[in-house]
mmCIF file of C-alpha atoms and ligand atoms in Angstrom:
data_model
loop_
_atom_site.group_PDB
_atom_site.id
_atom_site.type_symbol
_atom_site.label_atom_id
_atom_site.label_comp_id
_atom_site.label_asym_id
_atom_site.label_seq_id
_atom_site.Cartn_x
_atom_site.Cartn_y
_atom_site.Cartn_z
ATOM 1 C CA UNK A 1 30.471 -8.065 18.221
ATOM 2 C CA UNK A 2 28.770 -7.230 14.834
ATOM 3 C CA UNK A 3 25.445 -7.766 16.015
ATOM 4 C CA UNK A 4 23.363 -11.207 13.303
ATOM 5 C CA UNK A 5 20.998 -9.492 11.123
ATOM 6 C CA UNK A 6 18.381 -11.681 9.926
ATOM 7 C CA UNK A 7 16.473 -10.190 6.265
ATOM 8 C CA UNK A 8 13.450 -11.960 5.258
ATOM 9 C CA UNK A 9 13.402 -11.311 1.231
ATOM 10 C CA UNK A 10 16.710 -10.695 -0.797
ATOM 11 C CA UNK A 11 16.156 -6.042 -1.178
ATOM 12 C CA UNK A 12 18.216 -4.936 -4.176
ATOM 13 C CA UNK A 13 22.336 -5.299 -4.002
ATOM 14 C CA UNK A 14 23.408 -1.494 -3.061
ATOM 15 C CA UNK A 15 21.650 -2.132 -0.085
ATOM 16 C CA UNK A 16 22.209 -5.600 0.459
ATOM 17 C CA UNK A 17 26.100 -4.361 -0.134
ATOM 18 C CA UNK A 18 25.355 -1.741 2.741
ATOM 19 C CA UNK A 19 24.372 -3.470 5.723
ATOM 20 C CA UNK A 20 26.270 -6.033 5.253
ATOM 21 C CA UNK A 21 28.992 -3.193 5.598
ATOM 22 C CA UNK A 22 27.528 -2.936 9.046
ATOM 23 C CA UNK A 23 25.772 -6.600 10.453
ATOM 24 C CA UNK A 24 26.740 -10.038 9.822
ATOM 25 C CA UNK A 25 23.991 -10.438 7.692
ATOM 26 C CA UNK A 26 21.243 -14.090 7.377
ATOM 27 C CA UNK A 27 18.226 -13.729 4.702
ATOM 28 C CA UNK A 28 16.292 -15.998 2.620
ATOM 29 C CA UNK A 29 18.162 -16.781 -1.125
ATOM 30 C CA UNK A 30 15.264 -17.458 -2.363
ATOM 31 C CA UNK A 31 12.615 -15.821 -4.452
ATOM 32 C CA UNK A 32 9.562 -16.716 -1.467
ATOM 33 C CA UNK A 33 7.600 -15.994 1.356
ATOM 34 C CA UNK A 34 8.698 -17.405 4.710
ATOM 35 C CA UNK A 35 7.007 -20.022 6.765
ATOM 36 C CA UNK A 36 6.380 -19.012 10.034
ATOM 37 C CA UNK A 37 8.227 -21.536 10.995
ATOM 38 C CA UNK A 38 11.571 -20.587 9.172
ATOM 39 C CA UNK A 39 10.910 -17.381 10.525
ATOM 40 C CA UNK A 40 10.825 -18.383 13.790
ATOM 41 C CA UNK A 41 14.088 -20.057 12.889
ATOM 42 C CA UNK A 42 16.245 -17.370 10.914
ATOM 43 C CA UNK A 43 15.555 -15.530 13.737
ATOM 44 C CA UNK A 44 17.472 -17.687 16.590
ATOM 45 C CA UNK A 45 20.370 -15.383 18.528
ATOM 46 C CA UNK A 46 19.604 -11.967 15.723
ATOM 47 C CA UNK A 47 19.441 -9.486 17.206
ATOM 48 C CA UNK A 48 17.582 -7.161 14.706
ATOM 49 C CA UNK A 49 15.116 -8.757 11.962
ATOM 50 C CA UNK A 50 14.127 -6.736 8.411
ATOM 51 C CA UNK A 51 10.583 -7.874 7.379
ATOM 52 C CA UNK A 52 8.548 -7.080 5.101
ATOM 53 C CA UNK A 53 4.561 -6.465 4.935
ATOM 54 C CA UNK A 54 4.333 -10.040 2.932
ATOM 55 C CA UNK A 55 5.602 -11.008 6.825
ATOM 56 C CA UNK A 56 3.027 -11.869 9.834
ATOM 57 C CA UNK A 57 5.132 -10.572 12.839
ATOM 58 C CA UNK A 58 3.213 -12.385 15.437
ATOM 59 C CA UNK A 59 3.220 -12.892 19.096
ATOM 60 C CA UNK A 60 4.401 -16.085 18.725
ATOM 61 C CA UNK A 61 7.781 -14.999 16.734
ATOM 62 C CA UNK A 62 8.462 -11.577 19.240
ATOM 63 C CA UNK A 63 8.483 -14.068 22.338
ATOM 64 C CA UNK A 64 10.329 -17.056 20.584
ATOM 65 C CA UNK A 65 13.054 -14.859 18.991
ATOM 66 C CA UNK A 66 14.806 -13.718 22.357
ATOM 67 C CA UNK A 67 18.128 -12.085 21.647
ATOM 68 C CA UNK A 68 16.090 -9.773 19.041
ATOM 69 C CA UNK A 69 15.712 -5.886 19.067
ATOM 70 C CA UNK A 70 14.625 -4.627 16.131
ATOM 71 C CA UNK A 71 12.152 -5.826 13.978
ATOM 72 C CA UNK A 72 12.597 -2.757 10.529
ATOM 73 C CA UNK A 73 9.892 -2.968 8.447
ATOM 74 C CA UNK A 74 10.634 -2.765 5.019
ATOM 75 C CA UNK A 75 6.799 -1.116 3.959
ATOM 76 C CA UNK A 76 5.711 1.575 5.467
ATOM 77 C CA UNK A 77 2.632 0.443 6.170
ATOM 78 C CA UNK A 78 2.976 -1.816 9.566
ATOM 79 C CA UNK A 79 -0.515 -3.574 10.096
ATOM 80 C CA UNK A 80 1.248 -6.975 9.733
ATOM 81 C CA UNK A 81 3.526 -6.872 13.271
ATOM 82 C CA UNK A 82 1.834 -7.227 16.886
ATOM 83 C CA UNK A 83 2.836 -4.007 18.481
ATOM 84 C CA UNK A 84 1.456 -4.669 20.972
ATOM 85 C CA UNK A 85 3.919 -8.332 21.488
ATOM 86 C CA UNK A 86 6.741 -5.946 20.433
ATOM 87 C CA UNK A 87 6.331 -2.912 23.437
ATOM 88 C CA UNK A 88 5.716 -5.733 26.240
ATOM 89 C CA UNK A 89 9.530 -7.029 25.164
ATOM 90 C CA UNK A 90 10.917 -3.992 24.732
ATOM 91 C CA UNK A 91 11.462 -4.439 21.092
ATOM 92 C CA UNK A 92 11.296 -1.204 18.385
ATOM 93 C CA UNK A 93 9.485 -1.600 15.113
ATOM 94 C CA UNK A 94 9.830 1.300 12.968
ATOM 95 C CA UNK A 95 8.649 1.211 8.941
ATOM 96 C CA UNK A 96 10.515 4.020 5.986
ATOM 97 C CA UNK A 97 8.181 7.286 6.190
ATOM 98 C CA UNK A 98 8.306 9.548 3.510
ATOM 99 C CA UNK A 99 10.831 7.795 1.025
ATOM 100 C CA UNK A 100 7.721 6.652 -0.879
ATOM 101 C CA UNK A 101 4.943 8.651 -1.147
ATOM 102 C CA UNK A 102 5.687 10.105 -4.914
ATOM 103 C CA UNK A 103 6.094 7.285 -6.326
ATOM 104 C CA UNK A 104 3.194 5.140 -4.178
ATOM 105 C CA UNK A 105 0.847 8.449 -5.395
ATOM 106 C CA UNK A 106 2.349 8.343 -9.176
ATOM 107 C CA UNK A 107 1.182 4.338 -8.858
ATOM 108 C CA UNK A 108 -2.392 5.826 -7.924
ATOM 109 C CA UNK A 109 -2.854 7.804 -10.776
ATOM 110 C CA UNK A 110 -1.932 4.724 -13.150
ATOM 111 C CA UNK A 111 -4.806 3.273 -11.353
ATOM 112 C CA UNK A 112 -6.747 6.259 -12.210
ATOM 113 C CA UNK A 113 -6.075 6.705 -15.582
ATOM 114 C CA UNK A 114 -5.985 2.671 -16.350
ATOM 115 C CA UNK A 115 -9.569 1.958 -15.029
ATOM 116 C CA UNK A 116 -10.867 4.807 -16.861
ATOM 117 C CA UNK A 117 -9.561 5.013 -19.700
ATOM 118 C CA UNK A 118 -9.605 1.319 -20.171
ATOM 119 C CA UNK A 119 -6.062 0.798 -19.958
ATOM 120 C CA UNK A 120 -5.377 -3.119 -19.254
ATOM 121 C CA UNK A 121 -8.823 -4.101 -22.526
ATOM 122 C CA UNK A 122 -6.704 -1.859 -24.910
ATOM 123 C CA UNK A 123 -3.681 -3.501 -23.979
ATOM 124 C CA UNK A 124 -4.933 -7.013 -24.865
ATOM 125 C CA UNK A 125 -6.866 -6.143 -27.596
ATOM 126 C CA UNK A 126 -4.154 -4.384 -29.539
ATOM 127 C CA UNK A 127 -1.789 -7.691 -28.542
ATOM 128 C CA UNK A 128 -4.076 -9.729 -29.730
ATOM 129 C CA UNK A 129 -4.216 -9.900 -33.183
ATOM 130 C CA UNK A 130 -8.012 -9.428 -33.159
ATOM 131 C CA UNK A 131 -8.080 -5.071 -33.147
ATOM 132 C CA UNK A 132 -9.799 -4.481 -36.951
ATOM 133 C CA UNK A 133 -9.294 -0.813 -36.852
ATOM 134 C CA UNK A 134 -10.302 2.154 -34.784
ATOM 135 C CA UNK A 135 -14.228 2.296 -34.043
ATOM 136 C CA UNK A 136 -15.859 5.533 -32.371
ATOM 137 C CA UNK A 137 -17.413 3.163 -30.225
ATOM 138 C CA UNK A 138 -14.116 0.788 -29.354
ATOM 139 C CA UNK A 139 -13.929 0.749 -25.373
ATOM 140 C CA UNK A 140 -14.567 3.963 -24.612
ATOM 141 C CA UNK A 141 -14.103 5.025 -20.832
ATOM 142 C CA UNK A 142 -14.526 8.580 -19.151
ATOM 143 C CA UNK A 143 -12.991 11.022 -19.109
ATOM 144 C CA UNK A 144 -9.997 11.892 -15.590
ATOM 145 C CA UNK A 145 -9.798 15.384 -16.126
ATOM 146 C CA UNK A 146 -12.015 18.035 -14.629
ATOM 147 C CA UNK A 147 -14.010 15.598 -12.681
ATOM 148 C CA UNK A 148 -14.395 15.252 -8.576
ATOM 149 C CA UNK A 149 -11.506 13.147 -6.837
ATOM 150 C CA UNK A 150 -12.213 12.029 -3.437
ATOM 151 C CA UNK A 151 -9.552 11.311 -1.424
ATOM 152 C CA UNK A 152 -10.058 9.575 2.006
ATOM 153 C CA UNK A 153 -6.786 9.422 4.118
ATOM 154 C CA UNK A 154 -4.612 12.149 4.164
ATOM 155 C CA UNK A 155 -1.954 12.405 5.291
ATOM 156 C CA UNK A 156 1.065 12.162 2.722
ATOM 157 C CA UNK A 157 -0.044 9.832 0.014
ATOM 158 C CA UNK A 158 -2.777 10.968 0.065
ATOM 159 C CA UNK A 159 -1.718 14.917 -0.076
ATOM 160 C CA UNK A 160 0.819 13.557 -3.493
ATOM 161 C CA UNK A 161 -1.822 12.195 -4.775
ATOM 162 C CA UNK A 162 -3.796 15.619 -4.427
ATOM 163 C CA UNK A 163 -1.269 17.353 -6.356
ATOM 164 C CA UNK A 164 -1.495 15.369 -8.758
ATOM 165 C CA UNK A 165 -4.886 16.104 -9.361
ATOM 166 C CA UNK A 166 -4.658 20.390 -10.151
ATOM 167 C CA UNK A 167 -3.453 18.934 -13.052
ATOM 168 C CA UNK A 168 -6.114 17.686 -14.214
ATOM 169 C CA UNK A 169 -8.520 20.869 -13.163
ATOM 170 C CA UNK A 170 -10.211 18.215 -11.033
ATOM 171 C CA UNK A 171 -11.393 19.643 -7.950
ATOM 172 C CA UNK A 172 -10.211 17.244 -5.082
ATOM 173 C CA UNK A 173 -12.375 17.044 -1.859
ATOM 174 C CA UNK A 174 -11.717 14.362 1.406
ATOM 175 C CA UNK A 175 -11.871 12.838 4.343
ATOM 176 C CA UNK A 176 -9.767 12.060 7.217
ATOM 177 C CA UNK A 177 -9.719 11.834 10.707
ATOM 178 C CA UNK A 178 -8.518 14.803 12.177
ATOM 179 C CA UNK A 179 -8.838 18.282 9.090
ATOM 180 C CA UNK A 180 -5.839 20.074 7.957
ATOM 181 C CA UNK A 181 -5.029 23.257 8.872
ATOM 182 C CA UNK A 182 -7.011 25.864 5.925
ATOM 183 C CA UNK A 183 -4.140 27.485 4.562
ATOM 184 C CA UNK A 184 -2.887 23.228 3.410
ATOM 185 C CA UNK A 185 -6.283 22.919 2.196
ATOM 186 C CA UNK A 186 -6.358 26.032 -0.117
ATOM 187 C CA UNK A 187 -3.114 25.260 -0.930
ATOM 188 C CA UNK A 188 -3.574 21.326 -2.606
ATOM 189 C CA UNK A 189 -6.747 23.590 -3.329
ATOM 190 C CA UNK A 190 -8.754 20.316 -0.888
ATOM 191 C CA UNK A 191 -12.118 19.874 0.992
ATOM 192 C CA UNK A 192 -12.761 18.192 3.605
ATOM 193 C CA UNK A 193 -15.828 16.497 3.187
ATOM 194 C CA UNK A 194 -17.988 13.693 5.642
ATOM 195 C CA UNK A 195 -18.046 10.818 4.461
ATOM 196 C CA UNK A 196 -20.918 9.529 3.150
ATOM 197 C CA UNK A 197 -20.621 13.178 1.208
ATOM 198 C CA UNK A 198 -17.531 12.395 -0.448
ATOM 199 C CA UNK A 199 -18.680 8.562 -1.437
ATOM 200 C CA UNK A 200 -21.151 10.166 -3.035
ATOM 201 C CA UNK A 201 -19.794 13.142 -4.721
ATOM 202 C CA UNK A 202 -16.121 12.125 -5.649
ATOM 203 C CA UNK A 203 -15.995 10.723 -9.646
ATOM 204 C CA UNK A 204 -12.301 8.378 -8.874
ATOM 205 C CA UNK A 205 -12.316 7.253 -4.262
ATOM 206 C CA UNK A 206 -8.886 6.574 -3.787
ATOM 207 C CA UNK A 207 -8.004 5.202 -0.020
ATOM 208 C CA UNK A 208 -4.868 6.089 1.097
ATOM 209 C CA UNK A 209 -5.374 5.633 4.976
ATOM 210 C CA UNK A 210 -3.821 3.413 7.039
ATOM 211 C CA UNK A 211 -5.665 -0.438 7.979
ATOM 212 C CA UNK A 212 -6.306 -1.137 11.719
ATOM 213 C CA UNK A 213 -9.583 -1.938 13.445
ATOM 214 C CA UNK A 214 -11.820 0.888 12.471
ATOM 215 C CA UNK A 215 -10.560 1.299 8.082
ATOM 216 C CA UNK A 216 -11.426 -2.754 7.676
ATOM 217 C CA UNK A 217 -14.550 -3.320 5.929
ATOM 218 C CA UNK A 218 -14.476 0.449 5.682
ATOM 219 C CA UNK A 219 -15.699 0.376 1.986
ATOM 220 C CA UNK A 220 -18.268 -1.737 2.775
ATOM 221 C CA UNK A 221 -21.677 -3.017 0.581
ATOM 222 C CA UNK A 222 -23.061 0.012 2.207
ATOM 223 C CA UNK A 223 -20.410 2.589 1.469
ATOM 224 C CA UNK A 224 -20.192 0.646 -2.110
ATOM 225 C CA UNK A 225 -23.741 2.082 -2.768
ATOM 226 C CA UNK A 226 -23.910 5.411 -1.453
ATOM 227 C CA UNK A 227 -21.262 5.456 -4.823
ATOM 228 C CA UNK A 228 -22.256 7.422 -8.488
ATOM 229 C CA UNK A 229 -22.544 4.417 -11.121
ATOM 230 C CA UNK A 230 -20.032 6.328 -12.679
ATOM 231 C CA UNK A 231 -17.663 5.575 -10.125
ATOM 232 C CA UNK A 232 -14.336 4.706 -9.168
ATOM 233 C CA UNK A 233 -13.212 3.010 -6.408
ATOM 234 C CA UNK A 234 -9.055 3.553 -6.372
ATOM 235 C CA UNK A 235 -6.946 1.154 -3.198
ATOM 236 C CA UNK A 236 -3.402 1.537 -3.013
ATOM 237 C CA UNK A 237 -3.460 0.900 0.813
ATOM 238 C CA UNK A 238 -4.573 -1.781 1.904
ATOM 239 C CA UNK A 239 -6.829 -4.241 0.571
ATOM 240 C CA UNK A 240 -9.064 -5.457 4.193
ATOM 241 C CA UNK A 241 -9.843 -1.458 3.864
ATOM 242 C CA UNK A 242 -12.551 -2.840 1.022
ATOM 243 C CA UNK A 243 -14.932 -5.601 1.621
ATOM 244 C CA UNK A 244 -13.384 -7.336 -1.874
ATOM 245 C CA UNK A 245 -16.813 -9.088 -2.400
ATOM 246 C CA UNK A 246 -19.320 -6.338 -1.816
ATOM 247 C CA UNK A 247 -16.693 -4.992 -4.287
ATOM 248 C CA UNK A 248 -17.494 -7.622 -6.807
ATOM 249 C CA UNK A 249 -21.469 -7.529 -6.662
ATOM 250 C CA UNK A 250 -20.956 -3.710 -6.726
ATOM 251 C CA UNK A 251 -19.328 -4.324 -10.234
ATOM 252 C CA UNK A 252 -21.123 -7.651 -11.327
ATOM 253 C CA UNK A 253 -24.631 -5.712 -10.335
ATOM 254 C CA UNK A 254 -23.174 -2.029 -11.703
ATOM 255 C CA UNK A 255 -23.247 -0.014 -8.120
ATOM 256 C CA UNK A 256 -20.103 1.363 -9.096
ATOM 257 C CA UNK A 257 -17.781 1.178 -12.950
ATOM 258 C CA UNK A 258 -14.672 0.124 -11.795
ATOM 259 C CA UNK A 259 -11.720 -0.426 -9.472
ATOM 260 C CA UNK A 260 -8.093 0.184 -9.055
ATOM 261 C CA UNK A 261 -6.692 -2.316 -7.254
ATOM 262 C CA UNK A 262 -2.835 -2.683 -6.199
ATOM 263 C CA UNK A 263 -3.873 -4.108 -2.980
ATOM 264 C CA UNK A 264 -5.820 -7.637 -1.909
ATOM 265 C CA UNK A 265 -7.554 -8.520 1.645
ATOM 266 C CA UNK A 266 -5.558 -12.256 0.626
ATOM 267 C CA UNK A 267 -2.849 -11.800 -0.672
ATOM 268 C CA UNK A 268 -1.405 -12.699 -3.109
ATOM 269 C CA UNK A 269 -4.809 -15.397 -3.411
ATOM 270 C CA UNK A 270 -7.302 -13.755 -5.856
ATOM 271 C CA UNK A 271 -10.426 -14.487 -6.048
ATOM 272 C CA UNK A 272 -11.017 -15.924 -9.083
ATOM 273 C CA UNK A 273 -14.753 -13.150 -9.360
ATOM 274 C CA UNK A 274 -12.639 -9.854 -9.141
ATOM 275 C CA UNK A 275 -9.908 -11.776 -11.138
ATOM 276 C CA UNK A 276 -12.692 -12.098 -14.275
ATOM 277 C CA UNK A 277 -14.191 -8.972 -13.732
ATOM 278 C CA UNK A 278 -12.613 -6.306 -16.858
ATOM 279 C CA UNK A 279 -13.374 -2.630 -15.148
ATOM 280 C CA UNK A 280 -11.215 -4.154 -12.179
ATOM 281 C CA UNK A 281 -7.618 -3.087 -13.368
ATOM 282 C CA UNK A 282 -5.666 -5.409 -10.780
ATOM 283 C CA UNK A 283 -2.034 -5.048 -10.638
ATOM 284 C CA UNK A 284 0.215 -7.137 -8.039
ATOM 285 C CA UNK A 285 0.804 -4.635 -4.731
ATOM 286 C CA UNK A 286 4.083 -2.471 -7.000
ATOM 287 C CA UNK A 287 2.742 1.107 -4.896
ATOM 288 C CA UNK A 288 6.464 1.499 -4.143
ATOM 289 C CA UNK A 289 7.775 -0.805 -7.066
ATOM 290 C CA UNK A 290 10.222 1.955 -8.405
ATOM 291 C CA UNK A 291 13.979 0.649 -7.867
ATOM 292 C CA UNK A 292 15.089 4.346 -6.223
ATOM 293 C CA UNK A 293 12.610 3.919 -3.712
ATOM 294 C CA UNK A 294 13.063 0.193 -2.216
ATOM 295 C CA UNK A 295 16.616 1.312 -2.300
ATOM 296 C CA UNK A 296 15.812 4.599 -0.544
ATOM 297 C CA UNK A 297 12.999 2.006 2.015
ATOM 298 C CA UNK A 298 16.056 0.327 2.298
ATOM 299 C CA UNK A 299 18.912 2.978 3.680
ATOM 300 C CA UNK A 300 16.139 3.683 6.060
ATOM 301 C CA UNK A 301 16.437 -0.125 7.514
ATOM 302 C CA UNK A 302 19.448 0.155 7.725
ATOM 303 C CA UNK A 303 19.716 3.483 9.706
ATOM 304 C CA UNK A 304 17.013 2.544 11.840
ATOM 305 C CA UNK A 305 19.042 -1.000 13.107
ATOM 306 C CA UNK A 306 21.839 0.945 12.689
ATOM 307 C CA UNK A 307 20.179 3.183 16.031
ATOM 308 C CA UNK A 308 18.630 0.622 17.671
ATOM 309 C CA UNK A 309 21.297 -1.220 17.648
ATOM 310 C CA UNK A 310 23.963 0.492 19.050
ATOM 311 C CA UNK A 311 22.039 2.236 21.364
ATOM 312 C CA UNK A 312 20.043 4.747 20.523
ATOM 313 C CA UNK A 313 16.824 4.943 19.572
ATOM 314 C CA UNK A 314 15.614 4.476 15.989
ATOM 315 C CA UNK A 315 14.572 7.965 14.206
ATOM 316 C CA UNK A 316 11.339 5.954 12.123
ATOM 317 C CA UNK A 317 9.629 4.398 15.051
ATOM 318 C CA UNK A 318 5.946 3.166 15.308
ATOM 319 C CA UNK A 319 5.674 1.469 18.634
HETATM 320 C C1 DGY B 1 4.316 0.258 2.026
HETATM 321 O O1 DGY B 1 4.438 0.351 2.025
HETATM 322 O O2 DGY B 1 3.323 0.261 3.174
HETATM 323 C C2 DGY B 1 3.827 0.133 0.798
HETATM 324 O O3 DGY B 1 2.947 -1.476 0.854
HETATM 325 C C3 DGY B 1 4.406 -1.348 0.006
HETATM 326 O O4 DGY B 1 4.158 -1.395 -1.241
#
């Protein structure tokens, strides 16, 4: 019998078509996240689940879904899933690595440039009808070219961000759990630094590490105090890696110059104190949001489902 797959949010059309060719597809037809009750209901008799990073797939859901064999997360991050509970039940958990690397690196750069050069403020002024013309002191930002970029987390996305920095003739320093082999450091023109030194020396600090117990609030008050008052914090990884209250205070007290944020501690709710700060450029978690990439992510999800539901090991298992 054709296995049933439950999908919590509609994916781009070409992906929906491909999934339907392989499975009986049950999905959320409304453009909103589902409640836990709705996920539980959707999972009845389902062998496969396609979850989003915004769906907390916790122990209760995993234990209630008696026929479930795979949770295929439509994201590279998988901190939304209780991996231990899934392992206990022999359920595969998979992610979508590789295919969103370049797209997320592009967006990181969009934030670096937007924050440093005050693009959202400029855009608002140009649209406002209140622009009085060019002025020598209008909306002065900071240069990006030739500055120091500090990358925390040197996996695929961190490296793609570093590659782009070569074009801006930047000095790139990084911190990672494991140091890269010397040939990779040379190819990417990277220097390894202990975290406190990276924070002290960087003009842009960009986060590219997964959210884990160890990385939660890695950027706390103390870390922010170490940064230069002219520096920018960029986060396209996961919101809780930054202590958001501490960041708001740091922006307010001008301990750092600004921030470019694509992710937040309690998505989709953003504290008013953050929304009100002009020196923070805020995006609604768009890291992987290009059509090509979202289609590629869907294909990876499908490969994992097909493997798991035909008795094979899925290629992108994370548990
Ligand atoms: C991911 O895949 O983890 C990204 O955050 C999606 O944008």
